[in-house]
Short mmCIF file of C-alpha atoms in Angstrom, two decimals:
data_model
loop_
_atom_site.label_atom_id
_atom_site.label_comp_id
_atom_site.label_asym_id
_atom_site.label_seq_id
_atom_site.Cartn_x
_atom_site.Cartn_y
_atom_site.Cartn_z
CA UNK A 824 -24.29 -48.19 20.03
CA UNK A 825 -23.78 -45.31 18.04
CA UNK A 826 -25.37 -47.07 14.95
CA UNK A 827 -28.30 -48.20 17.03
CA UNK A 828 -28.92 -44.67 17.76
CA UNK A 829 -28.81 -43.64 14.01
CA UNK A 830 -31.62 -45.85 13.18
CA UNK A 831 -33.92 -45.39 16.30
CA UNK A 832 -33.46 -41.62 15.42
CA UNK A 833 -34.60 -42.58 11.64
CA UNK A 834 -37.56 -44.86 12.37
CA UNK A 835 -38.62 -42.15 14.76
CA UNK A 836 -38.38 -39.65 12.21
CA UNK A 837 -40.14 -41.74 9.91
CA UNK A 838 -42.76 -42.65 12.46
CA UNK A 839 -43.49 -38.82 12.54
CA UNK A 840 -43.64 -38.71 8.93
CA UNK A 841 -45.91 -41.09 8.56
CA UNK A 842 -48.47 -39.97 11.28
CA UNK A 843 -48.48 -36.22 10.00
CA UNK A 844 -49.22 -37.62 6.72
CA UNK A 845 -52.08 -39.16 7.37
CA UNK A 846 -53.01 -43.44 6.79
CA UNK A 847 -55.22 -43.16 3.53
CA UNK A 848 -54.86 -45.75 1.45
CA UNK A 849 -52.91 -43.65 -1.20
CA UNK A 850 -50.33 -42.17 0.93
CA UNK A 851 -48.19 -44.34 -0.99
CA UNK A 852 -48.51 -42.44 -4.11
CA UNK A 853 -48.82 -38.85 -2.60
CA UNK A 854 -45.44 -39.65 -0.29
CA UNK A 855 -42.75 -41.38 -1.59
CA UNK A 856 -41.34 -42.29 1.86
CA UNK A 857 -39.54 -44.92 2.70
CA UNK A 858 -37.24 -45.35 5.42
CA UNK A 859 -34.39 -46.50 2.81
CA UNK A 860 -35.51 -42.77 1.06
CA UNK A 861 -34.90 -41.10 4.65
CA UNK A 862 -31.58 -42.52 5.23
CA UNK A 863 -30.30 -42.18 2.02
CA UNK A 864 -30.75 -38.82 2.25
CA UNK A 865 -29.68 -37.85 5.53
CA UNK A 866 -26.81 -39.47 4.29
CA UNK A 867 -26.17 -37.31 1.13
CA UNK A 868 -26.93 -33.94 2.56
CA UNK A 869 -23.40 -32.45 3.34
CA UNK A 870 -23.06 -30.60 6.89
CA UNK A 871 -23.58 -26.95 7.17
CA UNK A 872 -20.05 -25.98 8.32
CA UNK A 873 -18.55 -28.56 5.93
CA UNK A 874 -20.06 -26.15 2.64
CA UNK A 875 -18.90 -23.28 4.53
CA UNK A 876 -15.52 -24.30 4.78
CA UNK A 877 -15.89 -24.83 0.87
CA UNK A 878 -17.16 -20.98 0.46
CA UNK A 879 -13.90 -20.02 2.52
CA UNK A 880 -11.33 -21.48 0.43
CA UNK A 881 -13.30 -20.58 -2.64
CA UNK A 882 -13.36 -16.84 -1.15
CA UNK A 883 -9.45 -16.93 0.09
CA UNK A 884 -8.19 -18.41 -3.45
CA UNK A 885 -10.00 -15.66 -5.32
CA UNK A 886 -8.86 -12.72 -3.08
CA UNK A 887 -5.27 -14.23 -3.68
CA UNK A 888 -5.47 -14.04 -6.75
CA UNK A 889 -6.34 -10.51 -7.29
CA UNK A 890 -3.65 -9.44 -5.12
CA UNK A 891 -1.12 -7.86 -7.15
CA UNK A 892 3.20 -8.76 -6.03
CA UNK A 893 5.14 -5.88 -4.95
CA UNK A 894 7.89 -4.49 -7.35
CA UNK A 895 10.84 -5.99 -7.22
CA UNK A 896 13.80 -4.01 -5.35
CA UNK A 897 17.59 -4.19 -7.18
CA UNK A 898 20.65 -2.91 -5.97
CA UNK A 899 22.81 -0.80 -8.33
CA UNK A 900 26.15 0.24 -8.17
CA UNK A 901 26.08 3.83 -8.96
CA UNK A 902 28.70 4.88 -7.21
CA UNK A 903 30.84 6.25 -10.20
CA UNK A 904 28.05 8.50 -10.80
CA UNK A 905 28.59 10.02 -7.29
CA UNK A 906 32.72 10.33 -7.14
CA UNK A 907 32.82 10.32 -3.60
CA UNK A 908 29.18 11.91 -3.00
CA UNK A 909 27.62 10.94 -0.01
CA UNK A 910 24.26 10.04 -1.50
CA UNK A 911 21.78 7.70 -2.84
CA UNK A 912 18.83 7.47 -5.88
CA UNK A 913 15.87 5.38 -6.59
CA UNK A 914 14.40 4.79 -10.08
CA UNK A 915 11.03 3.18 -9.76
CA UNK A 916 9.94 1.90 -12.94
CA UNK A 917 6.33 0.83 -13.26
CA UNK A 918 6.13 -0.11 -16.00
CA UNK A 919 8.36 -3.25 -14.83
CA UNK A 920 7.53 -3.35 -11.57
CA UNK A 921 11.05 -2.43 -10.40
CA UNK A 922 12.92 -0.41 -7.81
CA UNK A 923 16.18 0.35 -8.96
CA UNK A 924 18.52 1.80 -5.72
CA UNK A 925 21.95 2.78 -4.94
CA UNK A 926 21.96 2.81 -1.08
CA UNK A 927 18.86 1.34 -0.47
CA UNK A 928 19.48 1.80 2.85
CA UNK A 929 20.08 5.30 3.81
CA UNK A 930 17.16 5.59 0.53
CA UNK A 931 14.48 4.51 2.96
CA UNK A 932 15.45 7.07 5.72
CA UNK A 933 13.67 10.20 6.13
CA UNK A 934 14.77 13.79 5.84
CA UNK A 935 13.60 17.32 4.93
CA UNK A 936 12.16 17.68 1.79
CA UNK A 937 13.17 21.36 1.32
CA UNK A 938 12.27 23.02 -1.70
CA UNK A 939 11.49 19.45 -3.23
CA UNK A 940 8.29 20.21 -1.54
CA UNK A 941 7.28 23.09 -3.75
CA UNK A 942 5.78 20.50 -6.29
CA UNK A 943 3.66 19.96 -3.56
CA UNK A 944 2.62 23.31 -2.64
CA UNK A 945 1.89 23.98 -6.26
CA UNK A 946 -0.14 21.31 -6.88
CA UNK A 947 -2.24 21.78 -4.52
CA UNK A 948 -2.27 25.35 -4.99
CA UNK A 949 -2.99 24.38 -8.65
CA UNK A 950 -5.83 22.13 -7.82
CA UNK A 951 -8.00 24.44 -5.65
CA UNK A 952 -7.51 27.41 -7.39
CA UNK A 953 -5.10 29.36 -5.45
CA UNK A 954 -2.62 29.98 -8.13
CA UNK A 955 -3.94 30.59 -11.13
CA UNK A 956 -1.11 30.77 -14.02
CA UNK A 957 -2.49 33.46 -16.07
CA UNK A 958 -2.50 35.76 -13.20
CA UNK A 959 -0.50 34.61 -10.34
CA UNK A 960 1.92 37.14 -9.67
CA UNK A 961 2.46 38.27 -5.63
CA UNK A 962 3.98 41.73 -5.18
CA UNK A 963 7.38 41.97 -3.60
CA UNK A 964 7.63 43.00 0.17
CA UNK A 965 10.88 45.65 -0.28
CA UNK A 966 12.80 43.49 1.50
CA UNK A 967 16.30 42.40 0.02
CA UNK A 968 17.07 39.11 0.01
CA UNK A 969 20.22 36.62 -0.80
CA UNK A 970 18.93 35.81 -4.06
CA UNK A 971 18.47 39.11 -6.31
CA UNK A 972 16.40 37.49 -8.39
CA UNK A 973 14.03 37.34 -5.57
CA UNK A 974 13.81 40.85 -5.18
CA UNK A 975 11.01 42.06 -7.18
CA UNK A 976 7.02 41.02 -8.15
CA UNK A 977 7.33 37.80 -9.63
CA UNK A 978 4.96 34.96 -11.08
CA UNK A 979 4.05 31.77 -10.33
CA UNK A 980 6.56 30.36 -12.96
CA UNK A 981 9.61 32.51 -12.04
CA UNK A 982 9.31 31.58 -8.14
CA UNK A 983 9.49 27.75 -8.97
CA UNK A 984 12.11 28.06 -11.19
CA UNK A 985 14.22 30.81 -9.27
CA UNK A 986 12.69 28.63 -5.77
CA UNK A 987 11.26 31.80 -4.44
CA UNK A 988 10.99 30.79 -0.97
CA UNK A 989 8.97 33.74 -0.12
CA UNK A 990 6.63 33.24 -3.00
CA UNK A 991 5.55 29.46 -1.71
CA UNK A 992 5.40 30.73 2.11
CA UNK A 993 2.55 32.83 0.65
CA UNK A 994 1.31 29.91 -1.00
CA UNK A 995 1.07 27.84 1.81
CA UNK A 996 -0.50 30.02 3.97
CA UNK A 997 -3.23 30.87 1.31
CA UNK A 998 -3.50 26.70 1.27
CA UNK A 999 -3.97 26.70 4.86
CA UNK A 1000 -3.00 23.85 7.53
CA UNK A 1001 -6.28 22.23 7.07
CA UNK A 1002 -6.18 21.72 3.30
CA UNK A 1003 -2.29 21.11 3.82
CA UNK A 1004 -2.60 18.36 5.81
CA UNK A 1005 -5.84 16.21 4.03
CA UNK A 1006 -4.00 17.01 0.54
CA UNK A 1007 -0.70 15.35 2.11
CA UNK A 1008 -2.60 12.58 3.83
CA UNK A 1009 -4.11 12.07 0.51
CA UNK A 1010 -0.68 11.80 -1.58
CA UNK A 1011 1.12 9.26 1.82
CA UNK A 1012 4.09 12.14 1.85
CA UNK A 1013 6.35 10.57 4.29
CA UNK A 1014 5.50 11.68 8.05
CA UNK A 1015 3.04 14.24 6.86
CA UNK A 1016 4.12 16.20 9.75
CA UNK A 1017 3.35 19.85 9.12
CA UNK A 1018 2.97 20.89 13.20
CA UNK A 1019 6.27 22.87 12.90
CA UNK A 1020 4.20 25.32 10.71
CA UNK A 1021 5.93 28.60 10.94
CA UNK A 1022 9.53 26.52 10.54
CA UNK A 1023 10.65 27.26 13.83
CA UNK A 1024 12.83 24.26 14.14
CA UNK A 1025 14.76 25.42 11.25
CA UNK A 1026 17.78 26.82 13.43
CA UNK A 1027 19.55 27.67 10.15
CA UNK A 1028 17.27 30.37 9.39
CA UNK A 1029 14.67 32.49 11.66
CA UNK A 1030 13.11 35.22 8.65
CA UNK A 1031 9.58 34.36 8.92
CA UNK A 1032 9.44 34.73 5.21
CA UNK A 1033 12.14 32.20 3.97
CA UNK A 1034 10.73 29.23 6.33
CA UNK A 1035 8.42 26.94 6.80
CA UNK A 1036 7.50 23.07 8.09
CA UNK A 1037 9.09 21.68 4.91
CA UNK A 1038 12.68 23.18 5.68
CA UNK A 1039 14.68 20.99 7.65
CA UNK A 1040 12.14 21.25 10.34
CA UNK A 1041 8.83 18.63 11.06
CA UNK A 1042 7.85 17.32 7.69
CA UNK A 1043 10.23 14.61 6.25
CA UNK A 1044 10.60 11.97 3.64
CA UNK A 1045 12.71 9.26 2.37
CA UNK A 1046 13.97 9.50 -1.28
CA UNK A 1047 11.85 6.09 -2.21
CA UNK A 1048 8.78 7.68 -1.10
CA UNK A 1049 9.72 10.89 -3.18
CA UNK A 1050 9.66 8.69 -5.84
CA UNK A 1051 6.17 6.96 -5.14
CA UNK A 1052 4.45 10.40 -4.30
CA UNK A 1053 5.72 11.44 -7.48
CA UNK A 1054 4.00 8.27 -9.44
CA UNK A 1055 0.97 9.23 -7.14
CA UNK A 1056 0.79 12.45 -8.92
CA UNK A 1057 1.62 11.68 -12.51
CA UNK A 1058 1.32 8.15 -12.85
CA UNK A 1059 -1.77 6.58 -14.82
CA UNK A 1060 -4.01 6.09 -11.39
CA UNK A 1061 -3.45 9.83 -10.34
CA UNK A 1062 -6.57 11.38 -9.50
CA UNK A 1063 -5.78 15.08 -10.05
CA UNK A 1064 -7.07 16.90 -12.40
CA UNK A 1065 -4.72 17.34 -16.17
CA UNK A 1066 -5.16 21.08 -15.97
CA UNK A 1067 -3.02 21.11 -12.98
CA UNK A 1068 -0.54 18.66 -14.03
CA UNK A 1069 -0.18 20.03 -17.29
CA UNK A 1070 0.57 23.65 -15.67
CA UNK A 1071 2.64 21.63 -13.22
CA UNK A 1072 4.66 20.11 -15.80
CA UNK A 1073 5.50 22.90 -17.11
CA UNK A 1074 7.15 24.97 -14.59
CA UNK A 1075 9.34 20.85 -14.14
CA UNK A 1076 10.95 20.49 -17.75
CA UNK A 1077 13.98 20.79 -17.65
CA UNK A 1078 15.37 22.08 -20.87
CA UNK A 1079 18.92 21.14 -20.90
CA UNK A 1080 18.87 17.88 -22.03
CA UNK A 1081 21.14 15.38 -24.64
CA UNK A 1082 18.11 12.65 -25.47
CA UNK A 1083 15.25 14.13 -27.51
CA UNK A 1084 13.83 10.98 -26.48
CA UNK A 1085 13.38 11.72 -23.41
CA UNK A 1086 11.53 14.81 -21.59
CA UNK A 1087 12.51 14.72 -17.74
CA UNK A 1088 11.09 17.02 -15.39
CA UNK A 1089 11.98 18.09 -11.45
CA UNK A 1090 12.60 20.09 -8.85
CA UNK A 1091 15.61 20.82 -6.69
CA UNK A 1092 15.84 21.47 -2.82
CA UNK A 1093 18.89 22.03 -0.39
CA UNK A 1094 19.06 22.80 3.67
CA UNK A 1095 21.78 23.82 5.63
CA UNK A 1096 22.72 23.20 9.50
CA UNK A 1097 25.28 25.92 11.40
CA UNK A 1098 26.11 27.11 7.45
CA UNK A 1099 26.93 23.69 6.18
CA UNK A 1100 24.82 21.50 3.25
CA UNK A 1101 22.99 18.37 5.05
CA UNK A 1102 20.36 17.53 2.04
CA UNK A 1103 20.52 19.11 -1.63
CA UNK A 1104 17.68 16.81 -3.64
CA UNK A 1105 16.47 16.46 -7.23
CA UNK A 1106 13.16 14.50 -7.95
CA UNK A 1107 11.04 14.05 -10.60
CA UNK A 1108 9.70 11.57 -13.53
CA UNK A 1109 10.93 11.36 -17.07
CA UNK A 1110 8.78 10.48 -20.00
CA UNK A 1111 10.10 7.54 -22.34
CA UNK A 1112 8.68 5.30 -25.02
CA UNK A 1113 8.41 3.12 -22.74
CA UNK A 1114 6.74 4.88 -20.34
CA UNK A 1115 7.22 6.83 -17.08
CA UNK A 1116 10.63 6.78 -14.76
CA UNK A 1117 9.51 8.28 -11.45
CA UNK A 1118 13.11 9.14 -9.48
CA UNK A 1119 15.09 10.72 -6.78
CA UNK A 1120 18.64 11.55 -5.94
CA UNK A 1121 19.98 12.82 -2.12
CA UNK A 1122 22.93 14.20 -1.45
CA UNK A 1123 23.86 14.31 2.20
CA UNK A 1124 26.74 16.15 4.38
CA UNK A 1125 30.25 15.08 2.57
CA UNK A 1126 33.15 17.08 4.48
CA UNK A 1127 35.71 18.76 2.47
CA UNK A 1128 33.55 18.33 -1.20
CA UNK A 1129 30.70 21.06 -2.69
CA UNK A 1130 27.63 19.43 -2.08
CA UNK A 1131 24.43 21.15 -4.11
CA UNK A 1132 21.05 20.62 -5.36
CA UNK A 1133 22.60 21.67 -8.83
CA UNK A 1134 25.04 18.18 -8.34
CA UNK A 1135 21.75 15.84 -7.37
CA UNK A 1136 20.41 17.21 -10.62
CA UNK A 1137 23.66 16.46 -12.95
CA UNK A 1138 23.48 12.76 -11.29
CA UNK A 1139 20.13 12.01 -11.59
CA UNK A 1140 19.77 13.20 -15.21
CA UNK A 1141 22.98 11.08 -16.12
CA UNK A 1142 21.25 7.94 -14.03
CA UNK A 1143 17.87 8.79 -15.81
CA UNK A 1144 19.30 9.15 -19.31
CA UNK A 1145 21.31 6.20 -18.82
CA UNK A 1146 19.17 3.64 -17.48
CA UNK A 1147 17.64 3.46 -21.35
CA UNK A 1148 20.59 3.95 -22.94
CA UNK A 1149 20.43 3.07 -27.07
#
């Protein structure tokens, strides 16, 4: 039956043909119409949704393509490095497309970025204008702090490498919560929570001056993501501007270093809870030959043992320098 119907639908279609075009005598040579012609080709012509089908898999294969693997994640014992330490580090290497973590674990969880976070506030400071090197020094209040070296007008490059915590709370207010908040949207820092603004939630400390959202208050972040923001600002697909990295950069060296081969740079942080040391960080990058080591070491709460930013520091330098090791 369902053959029958093909043809009656085909000699009806070539009836039409034929009637619309017209009986002269040379149709013949002006049509080449035939009702073997019309079948054939009904016959060829693929089916609409079939060719789409086609443009699908054609579309799906080349999207897969482009789509790059993520880095591969290793475990590393590194636990010599810490003697006892509770802690972990990450060492992302780009340019192999490898995570290298001791404690991958507790490296994924979240905490206060402390004064970690000044990179931030500089660079965005940096990049608007805000602090300008050349003339960037804020005059002291008169009011004595822990830290003598605190305790006077000081520049841009002093507070980050004395931590000035009163210098940066200036700075961020100048940046403002608006600007704050795109600029850390922008960079995917960890819970880019900055709605404890003032750093109320900071129980260890209530001085207005010496607090903020980035002290063991709202804003956290994991050590692997200190590690990616810090690729996000210095890595080859960073869109800020070299001026500020450059100024950036140089406030991070760190001069006492073994390798000449190497040029790392960072930035240490600690908080405290009731007195005692929860998180003392050091993150960062190092430049190599073979190109950029973008890392992080935490130390958290270890009873009866000094735990201190300065400590994160001596391990991650002794990680970094040792992961190319001659």
């Amino acid at each position: 039956m369902k053959k029958n119907n093909y043809f009656k639908i085909v000699f009806w279609i070539f009836v039409g043909v034929f009637i619309l075009g017209g009986c002269s005598s040379n149709h013949s040579e002006k049509k080449d119409i035939s009702l073997e012609n019309v079948e054939q080709k009904l016959l060829q012509e693929p089916k609409n949704e079939e060719m789409d089908n086609v443009s699908t898999e054609a579309g799906t294969e080349d999207t897969a393509v482009n789509i790059e693997p993520e880095p591969e994640t290793v475990e590393a014992d590194w636990s010599g490095y810490f003697n006892g330490l509770n802690g972990e580090a990450v060492v992302y290497d780009v340019s192999n497309r490898r995570y290298t973590m001791y404690s991958s674990e507790r490296a994924s969880t979240r905490r206060s970025p402390c004064s970690t976070f000044k990179i931030i506030s500089s660079l965005v400071a940096l990049e608007n204008g805000i602090i300008m090197p050349e003339d960037s020094t804020r005059t002291w209040s008169g009011e004595v702090f822990w830290n003598e070296n605190w305790n006077r007008d000081i520049d841009f490059g002093e507070a980050f490498r004395t931590s000035c915590v009163w210098y940066f709370r200036q700075v961020t207010d100048d940046i403002g919560q608006d600007l704050m908040q795109k600029e850390l949207n922008r960079l995917h820092y960890g819970n880019c929570d900055i709605s404890d603004w003032e750093g109320r939630l900071n129980t260890n400390n209530n001085n207005r001056a010496l607090t903020g959202f980035w002290i063991e208050s709202s804003l956290l972040i994991s050590p692997k993501e200190q590690a990616e923001v810090m690729e996000r600002i210095f890595g080859e697909n960073s869109d800020y501007s070299e001026a500020a990295k450059n100024d950036l950069k140089q406030v991070m060296l760190i001069p006492e270093q073994d390798r000449t081969d190497i040029s790392i740079y960072g930035k240490t942080g600690m908080g405290k809870a009731e007195g005692i040391t929860v998180d003392a960080w050091f993150t960062g990058f190092a430049e190599t030959r073979e190109g950029n080591l973008y890392f992080c070491v935490h130390l958290g709460r270890t009873d009866g043992v000094d735990v201190s930013s300065s400590k994160a520091k001596e391990i991650a330098i002794q990680i970094v320098s040792d992961y190319y090791a001659p």
